[in-house]
Short mmCIF file of N, CA and C and ligand atoms in Angstrom, two decimals:
data_model
loop_
_atom_site.label_atom_id
_atom_site.label_comp_id
_atom_site.label_asym_id
_atom_site.label_seq_id
_atom_site.Cartn_x
_atom_site.Cartn_y
_atom_site.Cartn_z
N MET A 32 -0.30 -48.22 58.20
CA MET A 32 0.76 -47.22 58.28
C MET A 32 0.28 -46.02 59.12
N PRO A 33 1.13 -45.50 60.05
CA PRO A 33 0.69 -44.36 60.85
C PRO A 33 0.41 -43.14 59.96
N ARG A 34 -0.61 -42.34 60.33
CA ARG A 34 -0.88 -41.11 59.60
C ARG A 34 -0.02 -39.99 60.17
N ARG A 35 -0.04 -38.86 59.50
CA ARG A 35 0.81 -37.75 59.94
C ARG A 35 0.45 -37.25 61.34
N ASP A 36 -0.82 -37.46 61.75
CA ASP A 36 -1.24 -37.00 63.07
C ASP A 36 -1.02 -38.08 64.15
N ASN A 37 -0.17 -39.08 63.84
CA ASN A 37 0.14 -40.14 64.80
C ASN A 37 -1.03 -41.05 65.11
N THR A 38 -2.01 -41.09 64.22
CA THR A 38 -3.09 -42.06 64.37
C THR A 38 -2.88 -43.16 63.34
N LEU A 39 -3.48 -44.30 63.65
CA LEU A 39 -3.38 -45.46 62.77
C LEU A 39 -4.80 -45.96 62.54
N ILE A 40 -5.17 -46.19 61.29
CA ILE A 40 -6.49 -46.76 60.99
C ILE A 40 -6.29 -48.23 60.62
N ARG A 41 -7.04 -49.09 61.30
CA ARG A 41 -6.93 -50.52 60.99
C ARG A 41 -8.28 -51.19 61.22
N PRO A 42 -8.45 -52.44 60.75
CA PRO A 42 -9.70 -53.14 61.01
C PRO A 42 -9.92 -53.32 62.52
N MET A 43 -11.17 -53.21 62.94
CA MET A 43 -11.52 -53.42 64.35
C MET A 43 -11.38 -54.91 64.68
N VAL A 44 -10.88 -55.19 65.90
CA VAL A 44 -10.81 -56.58 66.37
C VAL A 44 -11.46 -56.65 67.76
N SER A 45 -11.76 -57.87 68.20
CA SER A 45 -12.53 -58.01 69.44
C SER A 45 -11.80 -57.40 70.64
N GLU A 46 -10.47 -57.37 70.59
CA GLU A 46 -9.71 -56.78 71.71
C GLU A 46 -9.96 -55.26 71.83
N ASP A 47 -10.46 -54.63 70.79
CA ASP A 47 -10.74 -53.19 70.84
C ASP A 47 -12.04 -52.89 71.57
N LEU A 48 -12.89 -53.92 71.77
CA LEU A 48 -14.28 -53.63 72.10
C LEU A 48 -14.50 -53.08 73.51
N ALA A 49 -13.60 -53.38 74.45
CA ALA A 49 -13.78 -52.82 75.79
C ALA A 49 -13.72 -51.28 75.71
N CYS A 50 -12.69 -50.77 75.03
CA CYS A 50 -12.55 -49.30 74.87
C CYS A 50 -13.67 -48.72 74.02
N ILE A 51 -14.00 -49.43 72.95
CA ILE A 51 -14.99 -48.89 72.02
C ILE A 51 -16.37 -48.83 72.68
N THR A 52 -16.74 -49.86 73.43
CA THR A 52 -18.08 -49.82 74.05
C THR A 52 -18.14 -48.76 75.16
N GLU A 53 -17.00 -48.51 75.79
CA GLU A 53 -16.98 -47.43 76.80
C GLU A 53 -17.23 -46.08 76.12
N LEU A 54 -16.53 -45.86 74.99
CA LEU A 54 -16.71 -44.61 74.24
C LEU A 54 -18.14 -44.53 73.70
N GLU A 55 -18.60 -45.61 73.11
CA GLU A 55 -19.96 -45.68 72.55
C GLU A 55 -20.99 -45.32 73.63
N GLY A 56 -20.82 -45.88 74.84
CA GLY A 56 -21.78 -45.64 75.92
C GLY A 56 -21.80 -44.18 76.35
N SER A 57 -20.67 -43.50 76.18
CA SER A 57 -20.61 -42.09 76.60
C SER A 57 -21.16 -41.15 75.52
N LEU A 58 -21.36 -41.67 74.30
CA LEU A 58 -21.71 -40.78 73.18
C LEU A 58 -23.15 -40.92 72.69
N PHE A 59 -23.72 -42.11 72.81
CA PHE A 59 -25.02 -42.35 72.18
C PHE A 59 -26.10 -42.66 73.23
N PRO A 60 -27.31 -42.15 73.03
CA PRO A 60 -28.39 -42.45 73.97
C PRO A 60 -28.80 -43.92 73.96
N PHE A 61 -28.63 -44.58 72.82
CA PHE A 61 -28.96 -46.01 72.73
C PHE A 61 -27.74 -46.75 72.17
N PRO A 62 -26.73 -46.89 73.04
CA PRO A 62 -25.45 -47.40 72.53
C PRO A 62 -25.49 -48.87 72.16
N TRP A 63 -24.67 -49.23 71.19
CA TRP A 63 -24.44 -50.65 70.92
C TRP A 63 -23.67 -51.24 72.11
N LYS A 64 -24.02 -52.50 72.41
CA LYS A 64 -23.31 -53.24 73.44
C LYS A 64 -22.18 -54.04 72.77
N LYS A 65 -21.34 -54.65 73.63
CA LYS A 65 -20.22 -55.42 73.10
C LYS A 65 -20.70 -56.49 72.11
N GLN A 66 -21.81 -57.15 72.46
CA GLN A 66 -22.29 -58.22 71.57
C GLN A 66 -22.79 -57.69 70.23
N ASP A 67 -23.25 -56.43 70.20
CA ASP A 67 -23.67 -55.83 68.92
C ASP A 67 -22.45 -55.63 68.01
N PHE A 68 -21.37 -55.11 68.60
CA PHE A 68 -20.14 -54.96 67.81
C PHE A 68 -19.59 -56.31 67.37
N MET A 69 -19.64 -57.29 68.31
CA MET A 69 -19.14 -58.63 67.98
C MET A 69 -19.90 -59.18 66.77
N ALA A 70 -21.24 -59.05 66.82
CA ALA A 70 -22.07 -59.56 65.72
C ALA A 70 -21.70 -58.86 64.41
N GLU A 71 -21.41 -57.56 64.51
CA GLU A 71 -21.06 -56.80 63.31
C GLU A 71 -19.72 -57.26 62.75
N LEU A 72 -18.76 -57.56 63.64
CA LEU A 72 -17.45 -58.04 63.18
C LEU A 72 -17.59 -59.35 62.40
N LEU A 73 -18.62 -60.13 62.76
CA LEU A 73 -18.79 -61.45 62.11
C LEU A 73 -19.74 -61.41 60.92
N PHE A 74 -20.43 -60.27 60.75
CA PHE A 74 -21.48 -60.21 59.72
C PHE A 74 -20.86 -60.17 58.31
N PRO A 75 -21.32 -61.05 57.41
CA PRO A 75 -20.75 -61.04 56.05
C PRO A 75 -21.00 -59.68 55.37
N GLY A 76 -19.97 -59.13 54.78
CA GLY A 76 -20.13 -57.85 54.08
C GLY A 76 -20.00 -56.65 55.00
N ALA A 77 -19.72 -56.90 56.29
CA ALA A 77 -19.53 -55.76 57.21
C ALA A 77 -18.05 -55.39 57.25
N LEU A 78 -17.78 -54.11 57.44
CA LEU A 78 -16.40 -53.67 57.63
C LEU A 78 -16.38 -52.66 58.77
N CYS A 79 -15.64 -52.97 59.81
CA CYS A 79 -15.50 -52.07 60.95
C CYS A 79 -14.05 -51.63 61.04
N LYS A 80 -13.86 -50.33 61.15
CA LYS A 80 -12.51 -49.78 61.24
C LYS A 80 -12.36 -49.04 62.57
N VAL A 81 -11.13 -49.00 63.06
CA VAL A 81 -10.87 -48.27 64.30
C VAL A 81 -9.66 -47.37 64.07
N VAL A 82 -9.69 -46.23 64.74
CA VAL A 82 -8.54 -45.31 64.69
C VAL A 82 -7.85 -45.39 66.05
N ILE A 83 -6.56 -45.68 66.02
CA ILE A 83 -5.77 -45.83 67.24
C ILE A 83 -4.85 -44.62 67.41
N MET A 84 -4.84 -44.09 68.63
CA MET A 84 -3.87 -43.05 68.96
C MET A 84 -3.15 -43.51 70.22
N GLY A 85 -1.82 -43.55 70.19
CA GLY A 85 -1.12 -44.23 71.28
C GLY A 85 -1.50 -45.70 71.19
N GLN A 86 -2.04 -46.23 72.27
CA GLN A 86 -2.51 -47.62 72.22
C GLN A 86 -4.04 -47.69 72.19
N ARG A 87 -4.72 -46.53 72.22
CA ARG A 87 -6.17 -46.56 72.47
C ARG A 87 -7.00 -46.24 71.24
N PRO A 88 -8.13 -46.96 71.09
CA PRO A 88 -9.08 -46.58 70.06
C PRO A 88 -9.70 -45.21 70.37
N ILE A 89 -9.64 -44.29 69.43
CA ILE A 89 -10.24 -42.97 69.66
C ILE A 89 -11.35 -42.66 68.65
N ALA A 90 -11.56 -43.56 67.70
CA ALA A 90 -12.64 -43.36 66.72
C ALA A 90 -12.92 -44.69 66.05
N TYR A 91 -14.15 -44.81 65.51
CA TYR A 91 -14.49 -46.06 64.83
C TYR A 91 -15.60 -45.82 63.83
N LEU A 92 -15.66 -46.74 62.89
CA LEU A 92 -16.71 -46.71 61.87
C LEU A 92 -17.13 -48.15 61.58
N CYS A 93 -18.43 -48.39 61.52
CA CYS A 93 -18.93 -49.70 61.08
C CYS A 93 -19.80 -49.47 59.84
N SER A 94 -19.57 -50.27 58.84
CA SER A 94 -20.33 -50.14 57.60
C SER A 94 -20.65 -51.53 57.06
N ARG A 95 -21.63 -51.56 56.19
CA ARG A 95 -22.03 -52.84 55.57
C ARG A 95 -22.23 -52.65 54.07
N ASP A 96 -21.81 -53.64 53.32
CA ASP A 96 -22.13 -53.65 51.90
C ASP A 96 -23.61 -53.99 51.75
N VAL A 97 -24.34 -53.18 50.98
CA VAL A 97 -25.75 -53.47 50.71
C VAL A 97 -25.93 -53.54 49.20
N ALA A 98 -27.20 -53.57 48.73
CA ALA A 98 -27.45 -53.89 47.33
C ALA A 98 -26.60 -53.08 46.35
N ASP A 99 -26.68 -51.76 46.41
CA ASP A 99 -25.95 -50.98 45.40
C ASP A 99 -25.03 -49.95 46.05
N GLY A 100 -24.56 -50.29 47.25
CA GLY A 100 -23.68 -49.34 47.90
C GLY A 100 -23.24 -49.82 49.26
N ILE A 101 -22.95 -48.83 50.12
CA ILE A 101 -22.48 -49.13 51.47
C ILE A 101 -23.35 -48.36 52.45
N GLU A 102 -23.77 -49.04 53.52
CA GLU A 102 -24.51 -48.37 54.59
C GLU A 102 -23.56 -48.12 55.76
N ILE A 103 -23.54 -46.87 56.20
CA ILE A 103 -22.75 -46.52 57.39
C ILE A 103 -23.66 -46.74 58.60
N LEU A 104 -23.24 -47.61 59.50
CA LEU A 104 -24.06 -47.91 60.68
C LEU A 104 -23.63 -47.12 61.91
N LYS A 105 -22.34 -46.83 62.00
CA LYS A 105 -21.79 -46.16 63.17
C LYS A 105 -20.59 -45.36 62.76
N ILE A 106 -20.50 -44.17 63.30
CA ILE A 106 -19.22 -43.45 63.22
C ILE A 106 -19.13 -42.57 64.46
N ALA A 107 -17.99 -42.58 65.09
CA ALA A 107 -17.83 -41.76 66.29
C ALA A 107 -16.35 -41.47 66.51
N VAL A 108 -16.13 -40.30 67.09
CA VAL A 108 -14.77 -39.84 67.40
C VAL A 108 -14.78 -39.36 68.86
N HIS A 109 -13.75 -39.70 69.61
CA HIS A 109 -13.65 -39.24 71.00
C HIS A 109 -13.73 -37.71 71.04
N PRO A 110 -14.48 -37.16 71.99
CA PRO A 110 -14.65 -35.70 72.04
C PRO A 110 -13.32 -34.93 72.05
N ASP A 111 -12.27 -35.50 72.65
CA ASP A 111 -10.98 -34.78 72.69
C ASP A 111 -10.27 -34.76 71.35
N CYS A 112 -10.75 -35.55 70.40
CA CYS A 112 -10.02 -35.71 69.13
C CYS A 112 -10.83 -35.21 67.94
N ARG A 113 -11.88 -34.44 68.19
CA ARG A 113 -12.74 -33.98 67.09
C ARG A 113 -12.15 -32.79 66.36
N HIS A 114 -12.74 -32.50 65.20
CA HIS A 114 -12.36 -31.35 64.36
C HIS A 114 -10.92 -31.44 63.89
N ARG A 115 -10.44 -32.66 63.70
CA ARG A 115 -9.10 -32.85 63.14
C ARG A 115 -9.19 -33.64 61.84
N GLY A 116 -10.41 -33.84 61.34
CA GLY A 116 -10.57 -34.55 60.08
C GLY A 116 -10.55 -36.07 60.21
N ILE A 117 -10.63 -36.59 61.44
CA ILE A 117 -10.55 -38.04 61.63
C ILE A 117 -11.79 -38.74 61.05
N ALA A 118 -12.98 -38.23 61.36
CA ALA A 118 -14.20 -38.86 60.83
C ALA A 118 -14.25 -38.70 59.30
N ARG A 119 -13.81 -37.54 58.82
CA ARG A 119 -13.80 -37.34 57.36
C ARG A 119 -12.93 -38.41 56.69
N THR A 120 -11.77 -38.66 57.26
CA THR A 120 -10.87 -39.68 56.69
C THR A 120 -11.54 -41.06 56.69
N LEU A 121 -12.21 -41.40 57.80
CA LEU A 121 -12.89 -42.71 57.87
C LEU A 121 -13.96 -42.83 56.79
N ILE A 122 -14.75 -41.78 56.63
CA ILE A 122 -15.83 -41.84 55.63
C ILE A 122 -15.24 -41.85 54.22
N GLN A 123 -14.18 -41.08 54.02
CA GLN A 123 -13.60 -41.06 52.66
C GLN A 123 -13.04 -42.42 52.27
N GLU A 124 -12.56 -43.18 53.24
CA GLU A 124 -12.12 -44.56 52.94
C GLU A 124 -13.30 -45.38 52.41
N THR A 125 -14.48 -45.11 52.98
CA THR A 125 -15.69 -45.82 52.52
C THR A 125 -16.03 -45.41 51.08
N PHE A 126 -15.88 -44.12 50.78
CA PHE A 126 -16.13 -43.66 49.40
C PHE A 126 -15.20 -44.40 48.42
N ILE A 127 -13.94 -44.52 48.82
CA ILE A 127 -12.95 -45.16 47.94
C ILE A 127 -13.32 -46.63 47.74
N ARG A 128 -13.75 -47.27 48.83
CA ARG A 128 -14.12 -48.69 48.74
C ARG A 128 -15.34 -48.87 47.83
N ALA A 129 -16.32 -47.97 47.97
CA ALA A 129 -17.52 -48.07 47.13
C ALA A 129 -17.15 -47.83 45.66
N ALA A 130 -16.31 -46.82 45.42
CA ALA A 130 -15.93 -46.50 44.04
C ALA A 130 -15.17 -47.67 43.42
N ALA A 131 -14.34 -48.33 44.21
CA ALA A 131 -13.55 -49.46 43.69
C ALA A 131 -14.46 -50.62 43.28
N SER A 132 -15.62 -50.74 43.94
CA SER A 132 -16.57 -51.79 43.58
C SER A 132 -17.62 -51.30 42.58
N ASP A 133 -17.47 -50.04 42.13
CA ASP A 133 -18.40 -49.44 41.19
C ASP A 133 -19.80 -49.27 41.78
N TRP A 134 -19.87 -49.09 43.09
CA TRP A 134 -21.16 -48.87 43.75
C TRP A 134 -21.44 -47.37 43.80
N PRO A 135 -22.65 -46.96 43.43
CA PRO A 135 -22.90 -45.53 43.33
C PRO A 135 -23.30 -44.82 44.63
N LEU A 136 -23.70 -45.56 45.68
CA LEU A 136 -24.38 -44.88 46.78
C LEU A 136 -23.80 -45.22 48.16
N ILE A 137 -23.85 -44.26 49.06
CA ILE A 137 -23.57 -44.48 50.49
C ILE A 137 -24.82 -44.03 51.25
N PHE A 138 -25.30 -44.86 52.16
CA PHE A 138 -26.54 -44.56 52.90
C PHE A 138 -26.24 -44.46 54.39
N LEU A 139 -27.10 -43.74 55.10
CA LEU A 139 -27.05 -43.77 56.56
C LEU A 139 -28.33 -43.17 57.14
N GLU A 140 -28.50 -43.38 58.44
CA GLU A 140 -29.57 -42.73 59.19
C GLU A 140 -28.95 -41.93 60.32
N VAL A 141 -29.50 -40.77 60.58
CA VAL A 141 -28.98 -39.93 61.66
C VAL A 141 -30.18 -39.36 62.43
N ALA A 142 -30.02 -39.28 63.75
CA ALA A 142 -31.13 -38.77 64.58
C ALA A 142 -31.44 -37.32 64.20
N GLN A 143 -32.75 -37.02 64.17
CA GLN A 143 -33.17 -35.68 63.76
C GLN A 143 -32.57 -34.59 64.65
N ASN A 144 -32.34 -34.94 65.94
CA ASN A 144 -31.79 -33.92 66.85
C ASN A 144 -30.26 -33.88 66.86
N ASN A 145 -29.62 -34.71 66.05
CA ASN A 145 -28.14 -34.72 66.01
C ASN A 145 -27.66 -33.79 64.89
N THR A 146 -27.80 -32.51 65.16
CA THR A 146 -27.52 -31.53 64.10
C THR A 146 -26.03 -31.45 63.77
N ALA A 147 -25.17 -31.76 64.77
CA ALA A 147 -23.72 -31.72 64.50
C ALA A 147 -23.36 -32.79 63.47
N ALA A 148 -23.88 -34.00 63.67
CA ALA A 148 -23.58 -35.08 62.72
C ALA A 148 -24.18 -34.75 61.34
N GLN A 149 -25.37 -34.17 61.33
CA GLN A 149 -25.97 -33.82 60.03
C GLN A 149 -25.09 -32.81 59.29
N ALA A 150 -24.55 -31.83 60.04
CA ALA A 150 -23.66 -30.83 59.41
C ALA A 150 -22.41 -31.52 58.87
N PHE A 151 -21.88 -32.47 59.65
CA PHE A 151 -20.71 -33.24 59.22
C PHE A 151 -21.01 -33.96 57.90
N TYR A 152 -22.15 -34.65 57.84
CA TYR A 152 -22.48 -35.41 56.62
C TYR A 152 -22.72 -34.47 55.43
N ARG A 153 -23.40 -33.36 55.67
CA ARG A 153 -23.65 -32.42 54.57
C ARG A 153 -22.34 -31.90 54.01
N ASN A 154 -21.40 -31.63 54.92
CA ASN A 154 -20.07 -31.15 54.49
C ASN A 154 -19.41 -32.14 53.54
N LEU A 155 -19.76 -33.44 53.71
CA LEU A 155 -19.16 -34.47 52.85
C LEU A 155 -20.04 -34.79 51.63
N GLY A 156 -21.09 -34.01 51.43
CA GLY A 156 -21.89 -34.17 50.22
C GLY A 156 -23.11 -35.05 50.36
N PHE A 157 -23.45 -35.44 51.60
CA PHE A 157 -24.69 -36.21 51.79
C PHE A 157 -25.89 -35.26 51.72
N THR A 158 -27.01 -35.78 51.24
CA THR A 158 -28.25 -35.02 51.24
C THR A 158 -29.36 -35.85 51.90
N SER A 159 -30.37 -35.17 52.42
CA SER A 159 -31.48 -35.86 53.08
C SER A 159 -32.43 -36.41 52.03
N THR A 160 -32.91 -37.63 52.26
CA THR A 160 -33.85 -38.21 51.29
C THR A 160 -35.19 -38.56 51.93
N GLY A 161 -35.30 -38.44 53.24
CA GLY A 161 -36.58 -38.75 53.88
C GLY A 161 -36.43 -38.87 55.38
N ILE A 162 -37.55 -39.16 56.02
CA ILE A 162 -37.57 -39.26 57.48
C ILE A 162 -38.16 -40.62 57.86
N ARG A 163 -37.53 -41.29 58.81
CA ARG A 163 -38.11 -42.51 59.38
C ARG A 163 -38.68 -42.14 60.74
N LYS A 164 -40.01 -42.11 60.77
CA LYS A 164 -40.71 -41.65 61.98
C LYS A 164 -40.42 -42.60 63.13
N GLN A 165 -40.13 -42.03 64.28
CA GLN A 165 -39.97 -42.78 65.55
C GLN A 165 -39.02 -43.97 65.39
N TYR A 166 -37.92 -43.71 64.76
CA TYR A 166 -36.95 -44.77 64.45
C TYR A 166 -36.23 -45.24 65.72
N TYR A 167 -36.00 -44.30 66.63
CA TYR A 167 -35.23 -44.64 67.84
C TYR A 167 -36.19 -44.99 68.99
N PRO A 168 -35.70 -45.77 69.99
CA PRO A 168 -36.59 -46.25 71.05
C PRO A 168 -37.31 -45.15 71.82
N ASP A 169 -36.76 -43.94 71.88
CA ASP A 169 -37.45 -42.85 72.59
C ASP A 169 -38.40 -42.08 71.69
N GLY A 170 -38.60 -42.56 70.47
CA GLY A 170 -39.55 -41.90 69.56
C GLY A 170 -38.92 -40.85 68.67
N THR A 171 -37.62 -40.61 68.82
CA THR A 171 -36.95 -39.64 67.95
C THR A 171 -36.97 -40.14 66.50
N ASP A 172 -37.22 -39.21 65.58
CA ASP A 172 -37.18 -39.56 64.16
C ASP A 172 -35.74 -39.67 63.67
N ALA A 173 -35.56 -40.44 62.60
CA ALA A 173 -34.26 -40.49 61.93
C ALA A 173 -34.39 -39.83 60.56
N ILE A 174 -33.31 -39.19 60.14
CA ILE A 174 -33.24 -38.65 58.78
C ILE A 174 -32.41 -39.62 57.94
N ASN A 175 -32.95 -40.02 56.80
CA ASN A 175 -32.18 -40.82 55.84
C ASN A 175 -31.30 -39.87 55.05
N MET A 176 -30.03 -40.20 54.95
CA MET A 176 -29.13 -39.38 54.12
C MET A 176 -28.42 -40.29 53.14
N ILE A 177 -28.07 -39.71 52.02
CA ILE A 177 -27.45 -40.48 50.94
C ILE A 177 -26.37 -39.64 50.28
N LYS A 178 -25.33 -40.32 49.86
CA LYS A 178 -24.28 -39.66 49.07
C LYS A 178 -24.20 -40.42 47.75
N THR A 179 -24.33 -39.70 46.66
CA THR A 179 -24.24 -40.32 45.34
C THR A 179 -22.83 -40.16 44.83
N LEU A 180 -22.17 -41.29 44.59
CA LEU A 180 -20.79 -41.24 44.08
C LEU A 180 -20.76 -41.21 42.56
N LYS A 181 -21.81 -41.81 41.96
CA LYS A 181 -21.81 -41.94 40.51
C LYS A 181 -23.25 -41.85 40.03
N GLU A 182 -23.53 -40.95 39.11
CA GLU A 182 -24.89 -40.85 38.58
C GLU A 182 -25.16 -42.07 37.69
N GLU A 183 -26.43 -42.55 37.75
CA GLU A 183 -26.81 -43.66 36.85
C GLU A 183 -26.70 -43.19 35.42
N SER A 184 -26.22 -44.06 34.52
CA SER A 184 -26.13 -43.64 33.11
C SER A 184 -27.35 -44.16 32.35
C1 LIG B 361 -19.92 -36.31 63.90
C2 LIG B 361 -18.49 -36.71 64.28
C3 LIG B 361 -18.26 -38.16 63.92
C4 LIG B 361 -17.51 -35.79 63.50
O1 LIG B 361 -16.17 -36.20 63.82
P1 LIG B 361 -14.89 -35.25 63.57
O2 LIG B 361 -13.68 -36.12 63.48
O3 LIG B 361 -14.87 -34.16 64.59
O4 LIG B 361 -15.24 -34.61 62.17
P2 LIG B 361 -14.19 -33.97 61.12
O5 LIG B 361 -13.13 -33.26 61.88
O6 LIG B 361 -13.74 -35.04 60.16
O7 LIG B 361 -15.13 -32.92 60.38
C5 LIG B 361 -15.20 -32.80 58.98
C6 LIG B 361 -16.15 -31.65 58.67
O8 LIG B 361 -17.47 -31.91 59.15
C7 LIG B 361 -18.05 -30.71 59.69
N1 LIG B 361 -18.30 -30.88 61.12
C8 LIG B 361 -17.71 -31.78 61.95
N2 LIG B 361 -18.21 -31.66 63.21
C9 LIG B 361 -19.11 -30.65 63.15
C10 LIG B 361 -19.96 -30.03 64.12
N3 LIG B 361 -19.97 -30.43 65.40
N4 LIG B 361 -20.78 -29.02 63.71
C11 LIG B 361 -20.78 -28.61 62.42
N5 LIG B 361 -19.99 -29.15 61.45
C12 LIG B 361 -19.17 -30.15 61.82
C13 LIG B 361 -17.05 -29.60 59.48
O9 LIG B 361 -17.39 -28.95 58.26
C14 LIG B 361 -15.74 -30.34 59.34
O10 LIG B 361 -14.85 -29.70 58.47
P3 LIG B 361 -13.89 -28.51 59.01
O11 LIG B 361 -13.31 -29.00 60.32
O12 LIG B 361 -12.89 -28.38 57.92
O13 LIG B 361 -14.78 -27.35 59.19
C15 LIG B 361 -18.22 -36.47 65.81
O14 LIG B 361 -18.68 -35.18 66.16
C16 LIG B 361 -18.87 -37.49 66.73
O15 LIG B 361 -18.29 -38.52 67.05
N6 LIG B 361 -20.10 -37.20 67.20
C17 LIG B 361 -20.79 -38.11 68.17
C18 LIG B 361 -21.21 -39.40 67.52
C19 LIG B 361 -22.19 -39.15 66.39
O16 LIG B 361 -23.09 -38.33 66.48
N7 LIG B 361 -22.01 -39.92 65.28
C20 LIG B 361 -22.86 -39.86 64.13
C21 LIG B 361 -24.06 -40.73 64.36
S1 LIG B 361 -25.11 -40.81 62.92
#
């Protein structure tokens, strides 16, 4: 169903990948290629969503079900469409999905120098749990972040 801002969120399909890989290539220093997204679409327990405005993908999220929660692998919004709550809506859908399965945790990694994304995640209640040294091919460290949806009883 279209949202009030004329965007539509739906599962990603292979026909989206030309636009998505173009956007991905413009945003990330080590972008996923078309075959990486294809593999993710086929991976058991993976869920990839795309946000459509007009006919074009303007944002996407890839996540995977893991042992006791969901791992966010990718989230991105076209620079012209930022600060409208689009990424927040995508992540909140993940929270709802995790809660429905009674999973307590959402995990992700973010580059240490990506302070905008870290601020975005903190705003949504994620906290840092550690550092993965030289996680990226250029030697940049990654910060592990986690959101706890439900405290262990
Ligand atoms: C990070 C990103 C996904 C945020 O997308 P977005 O749709 O603009 O985010 P939202 O509008 O949903 O923001 C929600 C909240 O996060 C925070 N936030 C978002 N972008 C921020 C920024 N650049 N700096 C600081 N805080 C930010 C704000 O608190 C915002 O709430 P507010 O607008 O009410 O103040 C987007 O900037 C992006 O695509 N970046 C490039 C790709 C990337 O780095 N992805 C993450 C890889 S781990």
